[in-house]
Amino acid sequence: MRIAIEGCGHGTLHAIYASITKTCQVQGWDGVDLLIIGGDFQAVRNSYDLNAMSVPAKYREIGDFHEYYSGTRVAPYLTLFIGGNHEASNHLWELYYGGWVAPNIYYLGAANVINFGSLRIAGLSGIWAGYDYKKAHYERLPYGPNDVKSIYHVRELDTRKLLQVRTQVDVGISHDWPRKIEWQGDFNQLFRFKPHFKTDAQNGRLGSPAAKYVMDRLRPKWWFAAHLHCKYSAIVQFNRNADSTPAANAIGAPYASDDTKNAQTTKKIDLGNDTEQPLDGDASGPPAKIPNNDEIDLDMEDDVPAVSELLRSNHGSTVAQASVNSNSVPSDLRDQLPASFARPVPVSAPSVSHPEAITNETTHFLALDKCLSGRRFLQLLDVDPVSPSPDIRANTQQSLTYDKEWLAITRAFRNINPLTSPVPYDQGESHYRPLIEAEEAWVEENIIKSGRMVIPENFEITAPVYDPEVGLHPKEHPREYTNPQTVAFCAMLEMENFFNASEEEREARMANGPPVDSGGAGGGGRGRGRGFGGRGGGRGRGRGRGRGDS
């Protein structure tokens, strides 16, 4: 199967599609079957959506997605993407479970597993920020200044669902790099090209722990990422008999003290002929580092939480917990507090061996740049599934289909509202497994036998299309919409649609305006501060961290 991989999209669909066409001509291909974009897609439908995207106002651009949304253009290649940290987050919120943002362009949702022909694809949207990991998706329109940043942070609940998968996946996608993946490739060359990565890498803070949890669990043949704006390849070898990854709520990863940062490895993927075709047509050799004074560091605006916010969070990171321990409330005063102030007691998840059906032992990692002249942003690959299951093998046509196991996992978690706090603790795989097995039988009886596994092409316009007369800086916030695709998906699985609200409720929220200190129920407000986040999510502002790369 021929696929194209693109790094960050940044609203440049015209250039991306044109680059694929040109590269296919160079490669002697008549096209590709699928395009995968690794985030920062920017599905901006109109000027109001820009108010929900984390980009400084003076650098806003409408991009060209709106032409595909309105129907003026149709994507020439089936396009699949995940969310990054520069998105029209209000639009993607409508499609939490995944859906079409335009004809022939499909968003995977916050987390998902779907099939394209015989290829099984898993995706995890967002970037890492430990202080938001345990929270719900509490952000609702109108967004405050903190909401437009926290909304794209990876959540534990979505990661937890992916960690319940027990059968082989072929392709994994994340916006962030999986944490410590840099040590599995030619890191010396990486640090020469991106010297500011080295400190975070040596401190074990480059990339996303959540993406690593999922990669280590699913062990796909391919893992694609973007975010850090450079091309990088690596090979990860797994021990087939090793235990599964830690539970999704285990911040403070057991692998954080391993020896990978001292490993003298230079493993890289052999991509054969480098089919990448930069806009300047030069696909050979390392890209020239051309200074661009107009290119800004969009992530320099990503604030990290103040210490006070970390202490407020019921589900803070290990840094927050250390602060609590060093400044603990005297026990006599704590005893006088109501029961609701008691610290939650985490459920200890039992260790579970790695699923026997996940047999792949080698993952090929590839990260790519964004679509700019002279950058390495595109790769053509001919990929095959590791070992297609009978359900997937039956899908001989190259269409997007639901995944039986993932539908069962979604059903098993259907009673947890992802929008409200507190998020229930992870009860461990031994708790969820029998629930998922029962739901697989339900999916077989109610979805598969009724022939409803093909993802319907049911895109509908929800928000107004782009009007140039509005300009790029409207004062009004975007409106919240109920997406018919989410309605249909929830109805198919016979579960409540949490992403729906009455017009009265929405009008009341709009009338109240955005929160002054955004954060939602359960302590989500964030102040400005320094430290605590590594590159690849929750990074510090300037001062040697978070320079122009995402």
PDB file of C-alpha atoms in Angstrom, residues 253-497:
ATOM      1  CA  ALA A 253       7.611   6.401  34.203  1.00  0.00           C
ATOM      2  CA  PRO A 254       9.598   3.367  35.363  1.00  0.00           C
ATOM      3  CA  TYR A 255      11.707   3.729  32.252  1.00  0.00           C
ATOM      4  CA  ALA A 256      12.769   7.236  33.283  1.00  0.00           C
ATOM      5  CA  SER A 257      15.824   5.807  35.029  1.00  0.00           C
ATOM      6  CA  ASP A 258      16.866   3.447  32.260  1.00  0.00           C
ATOM      7  CA  ASP A 259      20.135   3.563  30.376  1.00  0.00           C
ATOM      8  CA  THR A 260      18.872   4.806  27.047  1.00  0.00           C
ATOM      9  CA  LYS A 261      20.384   8.255  27.366  1.00  0.00           C
ATOM     10  CA  ASN A 262      23.820   6.655  27.568  1.00  0.00           C
ATOM     11  CA  ALA A 263      23.214   4.213  24.727  1.00  0.00           C
ATOM     12  CA  GLN A 264      25.667   4.672  21.865  1.00  0.00           C
ATOM     13  CA  THR A 265      23.235   3.646  19.150  1.00  0.00           C
ATOM     14  CA  THR A 266      22.927   5.063  15.672  1.00  0.00           C
ATOM     15  CA  LYS A 267      19.986   2.993  14.413  1.00  0.00           C
ATOM     16  CA  LYS A 268      18.043   4.582  11.583  1.00  0.00           C
ATOM     17  CA  ILE A 269      15.328   3.447   9.234  1.00  0.00           C
ATOM     18  CA  ASP A 270      16.454   2.328   5.824  1.00  0.00           C
ATOM     19  CA  LEU A 271      13.937   4.179   3.668  1.00  0.00           C
ATOM     20  CA  GLY A 272      15.505   2.956   0.452  1.00  0.00           C
ATOM     21  CA  ASN A 273      15.327   5.741  -2.101  1.00  0.00           C
ATOM     22  CA  ASP A 274      14.626   8.951  -0.239  1.00  0.00           C
ATOM     23  CA  THR A 275      11.362   9.845  -1.915  1.00  0.00           C
ATOM     24  CA  GLU A 276      10.967  13.103  -0.089  1.00  0.00           C
ATOM     25  CA  GLN A 277      10.527  16.044  -2.438  1.00  0.00           C
ATOM     26  CA  PRO A 278      11.044  19.408  -0.737  1.00  0.00           C
ATOM     27  CA  LEU A 279       9.471  22.402  -2.391  1.00  0.00           C
ATOM     28  CA  ASP A 280      12.788  23.431  -3.876  1.00  0.00           C
ATOM     29  CA  GLY A 281      13.076  20.026  -5.552  1.00  0.00           C
ATOM     30  CA  ASP A 282      16.280  18.983  -3.777  1.00  0.00           C
ATOM     31  CA  ALA A 283      15.747  15.657  -2.064  1.00  0.00           C
ATOM     32  CA  SER A 284      19.399  14.814  -1.461  1.00  0.00           C
ATOM     33  CA  GLY A 285      21.569  15.556   1.523  1.00  0.00           C
ATOM     34  CA  PRO A 286      20.685  17.318   4.778  1.00  0.00           C
ATOM     35  CA  PRO A 287      18.527  20.394   4.405  1.00  0.00           C
ATOM     36  CA  ALA A 288      20.243  23.725   4.425  1.00  0.00           C
ATOM     37  CA  LYS A 289      19.543  25.661   7.579  1.00  0.00           C
ATOM     38  CA  ILE A 290      18.151  28.871   6.125  1.00  0.00           C
ATOM     39  CA  PRO A 291      17.460  31.611   8.644  1.00  0.00           C
ATOM     40  CA  ASN A 292      13.947  32.962   8.444  1.00  0.00           C
ATOM     41  CA  ASN A 293      13.351  36.064  10.479  1.00  0.00           C
ATOM     42  CA  ASP A 294       9.639  35.879   9.784  1.00  0.00           C
ATOM     43  CA  GLU A 295       9.246  32.407  11.261  1.00  0.00           C
ATOM     44  CA  ILE A 296       8.105  32.682  14.837  1.00  0.00           C
ATOM     45  CA  ASP A 297       8.191  30.295  17.732  1.00  0.00           C
ATOM     46  CA  LEU A 298       4.513  29.606  18.130  1.00  0.00           C
ATOM     47  CA  ASP A 299       5.192  27.448  21.180  1.00  0.00           C
ATOM     48  CA  MET A 300       6.917  30.230  23.047  1.00  0.00           C
ATOM     49  CA  GLU A 301       3.410  31.267  24.048  1.00  0.00           C
ATOM     50  CA  ASP A 302       2.714  27.923  25.728  1.00  0.00           C
ATOM     51  CA  ASP A 303       2.772  28.774  29.391  1.00  0.00           C
ATOM     52  CA  VAL A 304       3.756  26.284  32.028  1.00  0.00           C
ATOM     53  CA  PRO A 305       1.812  26.198  35.284  1.00  0.00           C
ATOM     54  CA  ALA A 306       2.758  28.139  38.346  1.00  0.00           C
ATOM     55  CA  VAL A 307       3.645  26.101  41.410  1.00  0.00           C
ATOM     56  CA  SER A 308       0.394  27.210  43.043  1.00  0.00           C
ATOM     57  CA  GLU A 309      -1.599  25.689  40.176  1.00  0.00           C
ATOM     58  CA  LEU A 310       0.235  22.413  40.437  1.00  0.00           C
ATOM     59  CA  LEU A 311      -0.596  22.266  44.111  1.00  0.00           C
ATOM     60  CA  ARG A 312      -4.277  22.926  43.340  1.00  0.00           C
ATOM     61  CA  SER A 313      -4.544  20.015  40.951  1.00  0.00           C
ATOM     62  CA  ASN A 314      -5.965  16.843  42.456  1.00  0.00           C
ATOM     63  CA  HIS A 315      -4.091  14.876  39.829  1.00  0.00           C
ATOM     64  CA  GLY A 316      -0.834  16.808  39.588  1.00  0.00           C
ATOM     65  CA  SER A 317       2.444  15.553  38.251  1.00  0.00           C
ATOM     66  CA  THR A 318       5.194  14.006  40.328  1.00  0.00           C
ATOM     67  CA  VAL A 319       6.708  17.478  40.605  1.00  0.00           C
ATOM     68  CA  ALA A 320       3.514  18.729  42.167  1.00  0.00           C
ATOM     69  CA  GLN A 321       3.391  15.773  44.517  1.00  0.00           C
ATOM     70  CA  ALA A 322       6.920  16.476  45.670  1.00  0.00           C
ATOM     71  CA  SER A 323       5.916  20.046  46.433  1.00  0.00           C
ATOM     72  CA  VAL A 324       2.941  18.847  48.427  1.00  0.00           C
ATOM     73  CA  ASN A 325       5.080  16.483  50.423  1.00  0.00           C
ATOM     74  CA  SER A 326       7.579  19.195  51.274  1.00  0.00           C
ATOM     75  CA  ASN A 327       4.881  21.640  52.391  1.00  0.00           C
ATOM     76  CA  SER A 328       2.263  19.288  53.772  1.00  0.00           C
ATOM     77  CA  VAL A 329      -0.745  20.486  55.748  1.00  0.00           C
ATOM     78  CA  PRO A 330      -0.513  19.520  59.444  1.00  0.00           C
ATOM     79  CA  SER A 331      -2.574  16.429  60.165  1.00  0.00           C
ATOM     80  CA  ASP A 332      -4.602  18.127  62.932  1.00  0.00           C
ATOM     81  CA  LEU A 333      -5.765  20.796  60.485  1.00  0.00           C
ATOM     82  CA  ARG A 334      -6.407  18.262  57.720  1.00  0.00           C
ATOM     83  CA  ASP A 335      -8.634  16.248  60.065  1.00  0.00           C
ATOM     84  CA  GLN A 336     -10.896  19.282  60.444  1.00  0.00           C
ATOM     85  CA  LEU A 337     -11.528  19.527  56.691  1.00  0.00           C
ATOM     86  CA  PRO A 338     -14.640  18.038  55.086  1.00  0.00           C
ATOM     87  CA  ALA A 339     -14.308  14.564  53.564  1.00  0.00           C
ATOM     88  CA  SER A 340     -14.296  16.046  50.064  1.00  0.00           C
ATOM     89  CA  PHE A 341     -10.878  17.548  50.817  1.00  0.00           C
ATOM     90  CA  ALA A 342      -9.312  14.151  51.418  1.00  0.00           C
ATOM     91  CA  ARG A 343      -6.644  13.104  48.978  1.00  0.00           C
ATOM     92  CA  PRO A 344      -8.000  10.591  46.462  1.00  0.00           C
ATOM     93  CA  VAL A 345      -6.637   7.090  46.908  1.00  0.00           C
ATOM     94  CA  PRO A 346      -5.346   5.718  43.608  1.00  0.00           C
ATOM     95  CA  VAL A 347      -6.301   2.216  42.600  1.00  0.00           C
ATOM     96  CA  SER A 348      -3.277  -0.034  42.244  1.00  0.00           C
ATOM     97  CA  ALA A 349      -3.449  -1.722  38.867  1.00  0.00           C
ATOM     98  CA  PRO A 350      -2.126  -5.298  38.766  1.00  0.00           C
ATOM     99  CA  SER A 351       0.702  -6.111  36.375  1.00  0.00           C
ATOM    100  CA  VAL A 352      -0.410  -7.730  33.144  1.00  0.00           C
ATOM    101  CA  SER A 353       1.835  -9.547  30.695  1.00  0.00           C
ATOM    102  CA  HIS A 354       2.113  -8.242  27.151  1.00  0.00           C
ATOM    103  CA  PRO A 355      -0.716  -9.450  24.890  1.00  0.00           C
ATOM    104  CA  GLU A 356       0.233 -12.547  22.913  1.00  0.00           C
ATOM    105  CA  ALA A 357      -1.506 -11.211  19.789  1.00  0.00           C
ATOM    106  CA  ILE A 358       0.896  -8.244  19.601  1.00  0.00           C
ATOM    107  CA  THR A 359       3.853  -9.978  17.992  1.00  0.00           C
ATOM    108  CA  ASN A 360       5.823  -7.256  16.211  1.00  0.00           C
ATOM    109  CA  GLU A 361       9.263  -6.690  17.733  1.00  0.00           C
ATOM    110  CA  THR A 362      10.566  -3.769  15.666  1.00  0.00           C
ATOM    111  CA  THR A 363       9.045  -0.289  15.328  1.00  0.00           C
ATOM    112  CA  HIS A 364      10.325   2.082  12.657  1.00  0.00           C
ATOM    113  CA  PHE A 365       9.989   5.662  13.855  1.00  0.00           C
ATOM    114  CA  LEU A 366       9.876   8.603  11.468  1.00  0.00           C
ATOM    115  CA  ALA A 367       9.355  12.270  12.313  1.00  0.00           C
ATOM    116  CA  LEU A 368       9.040  14.935   9.630  1.00  0.00           C
ATOM    117  CA  ASP A 369       9.185  18.717   9.353  1.00  0.00           C
ATOM    118  CA  LYS A 370       6.532  21.220   8.287  1.00  0.00           C
ATOM    119  CA  CYS A 371       5.771  22.145   4.700  1.00  0.00           C
ATOM    120  CA  LEU A 372       8.266  24.892   3.859  1.00  0.00           C
ATOM    121  CA  SER A 373      10.856  25.298   1.135  1.00  0.00           C
ATOM    122  CA  GLY A 374      14.065  23.432   1.913  1.00  0.00           C
ATOM    123  CA  ARG A 375      12.456  21.382   4.706  1.00  0.00           C
ATOM    124  CA  ARG A 376      12.152  17.605   4.900  1.00  0.00           C
ATOM    125  CA  PHE A 377       8.427  17.373   5.412  1.00  0.00           C
ATOM    126  CA  LEU A 378       7.231  14.581   3.111  1.00  0.00           C
ATOM    127  CA  GLN A 379       7.978  10.874   2.711  1.00  0.00           C
ATOM    128  CA  LEU A 380       6.457   8.285   0.393  1.00  0.00           C
ATOM    129  CA  LEU A 381       6.395   4.733   1.715  1.00  0.00           C
ATOM    130  CA  ASP A 382       5.147   1.372   0.511  1.00  0.00           C
ATOM    131  CA  VAL A 383       3.796  -0.308   3.636  1.00  0.00           C
ATOM    132  CA  ASP A 384       2.236  -3.665   4.389  1.00  0.00           C
ATOM    133  CA  PRO A 385       0.389  -4.842   7.496  1.00  0.00           C
ATOM    134  CA  VAL A 386       2.237  -6.945  10.054  1.00  0.00           C
ATOM    135  CA  SER A 387      -0.379  -9.679  10.063  1.00  0.00           C
ATOM    136  CA  PRO A 388      -3.925  -8.606   9.203  1.00  0.00           C
ATOM    137  CA  SER A 389      -6.647 -10.078  11.371  1.00  0.00           C
ATOM    138  CA  PRO A 390      -9.531 -11.958   9.727  1.00  0.00           C
ATOM    139  CA  ASP A 391     -11.805  -8.945  10.283  1.00  0.00           C
ATOM    140  CA  ILE A 392      -9.377  -6.584   8.544  1.00  0.00           C
ATOM    141  CA  ARG A 393      -8.348  -9.059   5.846  1.00  0.00           C
ATOM    142  CA  ALA A 394     -11.943  -9.128   4.660  1.00  0.00           C
ATOM    143  CA  ASN A 395     -11.699  -5.409   3.863  1.00  0.00           C
ATOM    144  CA  THR A 396     -10.295  -5.817   0.347  1.00  0.00           C
ATOM    145  CA  GLN A 397     -11.333  -2.335  -0.784  1.00  0.00           C
ATOM    146  CA  GLN A 398      -9.240   0.636   0.274  1.00  0.00           C
ATOM    147  CA  SER A 399     -11.797   2.370   2.441  1.00  0.00           C
ATOM    148  CA  LEU A 400     -11.845   3.557   6.031  1.00  0.00           C
ATOM    149  CA  THR A 401     -13.562   1.133   8.373  1.00  0.00           C
ATOM    150  CA  TYR A 402     -14.230   1.028  12.080  1.00  0.00           C
ATOM    151  CA  ASP A 403     -12.141  -1.289  14.224  1.00  0.00           C
ATOM    152  CA  LYS A 404     -14.007  -4.005  16.104  1.00  0.00           C
ATOM    153  CA  GLU A 405     -11.750  -3.945  19.164  1.00  0.00           C
ATOM    154  CA  TRP A 406     -11.741  -0.151  19.349  1.00  0.00           C
ATOM    155  CA  LEU A 407     -15.525   0.056  19.115  1.00  0.00           C
ATOM    156  CA  ALA A 408     -15.679  -2.431  21.993  1.00  0.00           C
ATOM    157  CA  ILE A 409     -13.235  -0.338  24.040  1.00  0.00           C
ATOM    158  CA  THR A 410     -15.292   2.784  23.333  1.00  0.00           C
ATOM    159  CA  ARG A 411     -18.435   0.994  24.480  1.00  0.00           C
ATOM    160  CA  ALA A 412     -16.688  -0.282  27.623  1.00  0.00           C
ATOM    161  CA  PHE A 413     -15.821   3.318  28.593  1.00  0.00           C
ATOM    162  CA  ARG A 414     -19.130   4.813  27.494  1.00  0.00           C
ATOM    163  CA  ASN A 415     -20.287   5.688  31.013  1.00  0.00           C
ATOM    164  CA  ILE A 416     -17.292   7.936  31.691  1.00  0.00           C
ATOM    165  CA  ASN A 417     -17.999  11.510  30.631  1.00  0.00           C
ATOM    166  CA  PRO A 418     -14.708  12.827  29.201  1.00  0.00           C
ATOM    167  CA  LEU A 419     -15.829  16.424  29.800  1.00  0.00           C
ATOM    168  CA  THR A 420     -16.333  16.346  33.564  1.00  0.00           C
ATOM    169  CA  SER A 421     -14.069  15.981  36.573  1.00  0.00           C
ATOM    170  CA  PRO A 422     -12.955  14.029  38.424  1.00  0.00           C
ATOM    171  CA  VAL A 423     -11.905  11.425  35.871  1.00  0.00           C
ATOM    172  CA  PRO A 424     -12.200   7.946  37.434  1.00  0.00           C
ATOM    173  CA  TYR A 425      -8.899   6.295  38.190  1.00  0.00           C
ATOM    174  CA  ASP A 426      -7.501   3.579  35.960  1.00  0.00           C
ATOM    175  CA  GLN A 427      -8.695   0.281  37.424  1.00  0.00           C
ATOM    176  CA  GLY A 428      -6.236  -1.820  35.491  1.00  0.00           C
ATOM    177  CA  GLU A 429      -6.413  -4.084  32.494  1.00  0.00           C
ATOM    178  CA  SER A 430      -7.724  -7.024  34.493  1.00  0.00           C
ATOM    179  CA  HIS A 431     -10.809  -4.938  35.277  1.00  0.00           C
ATOM    180  CA  TYR A 432     -11.408  -3.662  31.732  1.00  0.00           C
ATOM    181  CA  ARG A 433     -10.620  -6.816  29.793  1.00  0.00           C
ATOM    182  CA  PRO A 434     -13.811  -8.784  30.563  1.00  0.00           C
ATOM    183  CA  LEU A 435     -15.869  -5.652  29.911  1.00  0.00           C
ATOM    184  CA  ILE A 436     -14.240  -5.194  26.519  1.00  0.00           C
ATOM    185  CA  GLU A 437     -14.664  -8.855  25.618  1.00  0.00           C
ATOM    186  CA  ALA A 438     -18.373  -8.596  26.366  1.00  0.00           C
ATOM    187  CA  GLU A 439     -18.594  -5.470  24.220  1.00  0.00           C
ATOM    188  CA  GLU A 440     -16.802  -7.210  21.351  1.00  0.00           C
ATOM    189  CA  ALA A 441     -19.650  -9.702  21.286  1.00  0.00           C
ATOM    190  CA  TRP A 442     -22.096  -6.770  21.232  1.00  0.00           C
ATOM    191  CA  VAL A 443     -20.222  -5.160  18.321  1.00  0.00           C
ATOM    192  CA  GLU A 444     -20.235  -8.441  16.415  1.00  0.00           C
ATOM    193  CA  GLU A 445     -23.974  -8.850  16.855  1.00  0.00           C
ATOM    194  CA  ASN A 446     -25.093  -5.250  16.405  1.00  0.00           C
ATOM    195  CA  ILE A 447     -22.544  -3.624  14.079  1.00  0.00           C
ATOM    196  CA  ILE A 448     -20.677  -6.242  12.074  1.00  0.00           C
ATOM    197  CA  LYS A 449     -23.625  -8.496  11.276  1.00  0.00           C
ATOM    198  CA  SER A 450     -25.661  -5.500  10.192  1.00  0.00           C
ATOM    199  CA  GLY A 451     -22.902  -4.390   7.799  1.00  0.00           C
ATOM    200  CA  ARG A 452     -22.099  -1.066   9.471  1.00  0.00           C
ATOM    201  CA  MET A 453     -18.308  -1.269   9.759  1.00  0.00           C
ATOM    202  CA  VAL A 454     -17.510   1.039   6.847  1.00  0.00           C
ATOM    203  CA  ILE A 455     -17.103   4.600   8.096  1.00  0.00           C
ATOM    204  CA  PRO A 456     -19.926   6.521   6.383  1.00  0.00           C
ATOM    205  CA  GLU A 457     -19.043   9.516   4.242  1.00  0.00           C
ATOM    206  CA  ASN A 458     -21.464  11.705   6.143  1.00  0.00           C
ATOM    207  CA  PHE A 459     -19.659  15.040   6.303  1.00  0.00           C
ATOM    208  CA  GLU A 460     -21.886  18.059   6.887  1.00  0.00           C
ATOM    209  CA  ILE A 461     -21.040  21.730   7.199  1.00  0.00           C
ATOM    210  CA  THR A 462     -21.685  22.843  10.772  1.00  0.00           C
ATOM    211  CA  ALA A 463     -20.107  26.294  11.096  1.00  0.00           C
ATOM    212  CA  PRO A 464     -20.318  29.145   8.564  1.00  0.00           C
ATOM    213  CA  VAL A 465     -17.768  29.088   5.745  1.00  0.00           C
ATOM    214  CA  TYR A 466     -15.028  31.685   5.522  1.00  0.00           C
ATOM    215  CA  ASP A 467     -16.110  35.242   4.706  1.00  0.00           C
ATOM    216  CA  PRO A 468     -13.136  37.471   3.772  1.00  0.00           C
ATOM    217  CA  GLU A 469     -15.102  40.576   4.785  1.00  0.00           C
ATOM    218  CA  VAL A 470     -15.019  39.483   8.425  1.00  0.00           C
ATOM    219  CA  GLY A 471     -11.226  39.798   8.492  1.00  0.00           C
ATOM    220  CA  LEU A 472      -8.780  37.783  10.587  1.00  0.00           C
ATOM    221  CA  HIS A 473      -9.472  39.414  13.955  1.00  0.00           C
ATOM    222  CA  PRO A 474     -13.185  39.237  14.772  1.00  0.00           C
ATOM    223  CA  LYS A 475     -14.033  40.082  18.362  1.00  0.00           C
ATOM    224  CA  GLU A 476     -16.721  37.430  18.596  1.00  0.00           C
ATOM    225  CA  HIS A 477     -15.929  33.954  19.876  1.00  0.00           C
ATOM    226  CA  PRO A 478     -16.802  30.966  17.706  1.00  0.00           C
ATOM    227  CA  ARG A 479     -20.060  29.197  18.446  1.00  0.00           C
ATOM    228  CA  GLU A 480     -20.301  25.629  19.688  1.00  0.00           C
ATOM    229  CA  TYR A 481     -22.022  23.167  17.357  1.00  0.00           C
ATOM    230  CA  THR A 482     -23.305  19.630  17.669  1.00  0.00           C
ATOM    231  CA  ASN A 483     -21.746  17.625  14.870  1.00  0.00           C
ATOM    232  CA  PRO A 484     -24.146  15.194  13.154  1.00  0.00           C
ATOM    233  CA  GLN A 485     -21.302  12.700  12.734  1.00  0.00           C
ATOM    234  CA  THR A 486     -20.790  12.495  16.488  1.00  0.00           C
ATOM    235  CA  VAL A 487     -24.540  12.143  16.939  1.00  0.00           C
ATOM    236  CA  ALA A 488     -24.604   9.241  14.464  1.00  0.00           C
ATOM    237  CA  PHE A 489     -21.568   7.534  15.990  1.00  0.00           C
ATOM    238  CA  CYS A 490     -22.983   7.658  19.514  1.00  0.00           C
ATOM    239  CA  ALA A 491     -26.345   6.419  18.257  1.00  0.00           C
ATOM    240  CA  MET A 492     -24.669   3.508  16.468  1.00  0.00           C
ATOM    241  CA  LEU A 493     -22.933   2.445  19.691  1.00  0.00           C
ATOM    242  CA  GLU A 494     -26.043   3.217  21.755  1.00  0.00           C
ATOM    243  CA  MET A 495     -24.228   5.533  24.126  1.00  0.00           C
ATOM    244  CA  GLU A 496     -24.829   9.040  25.399  1.00  0.00           C
ATOM    245  CA  ASN A 497     -23.488  11.920  23.333  1.00  0.00           C
TER     246      ASN A 497
END
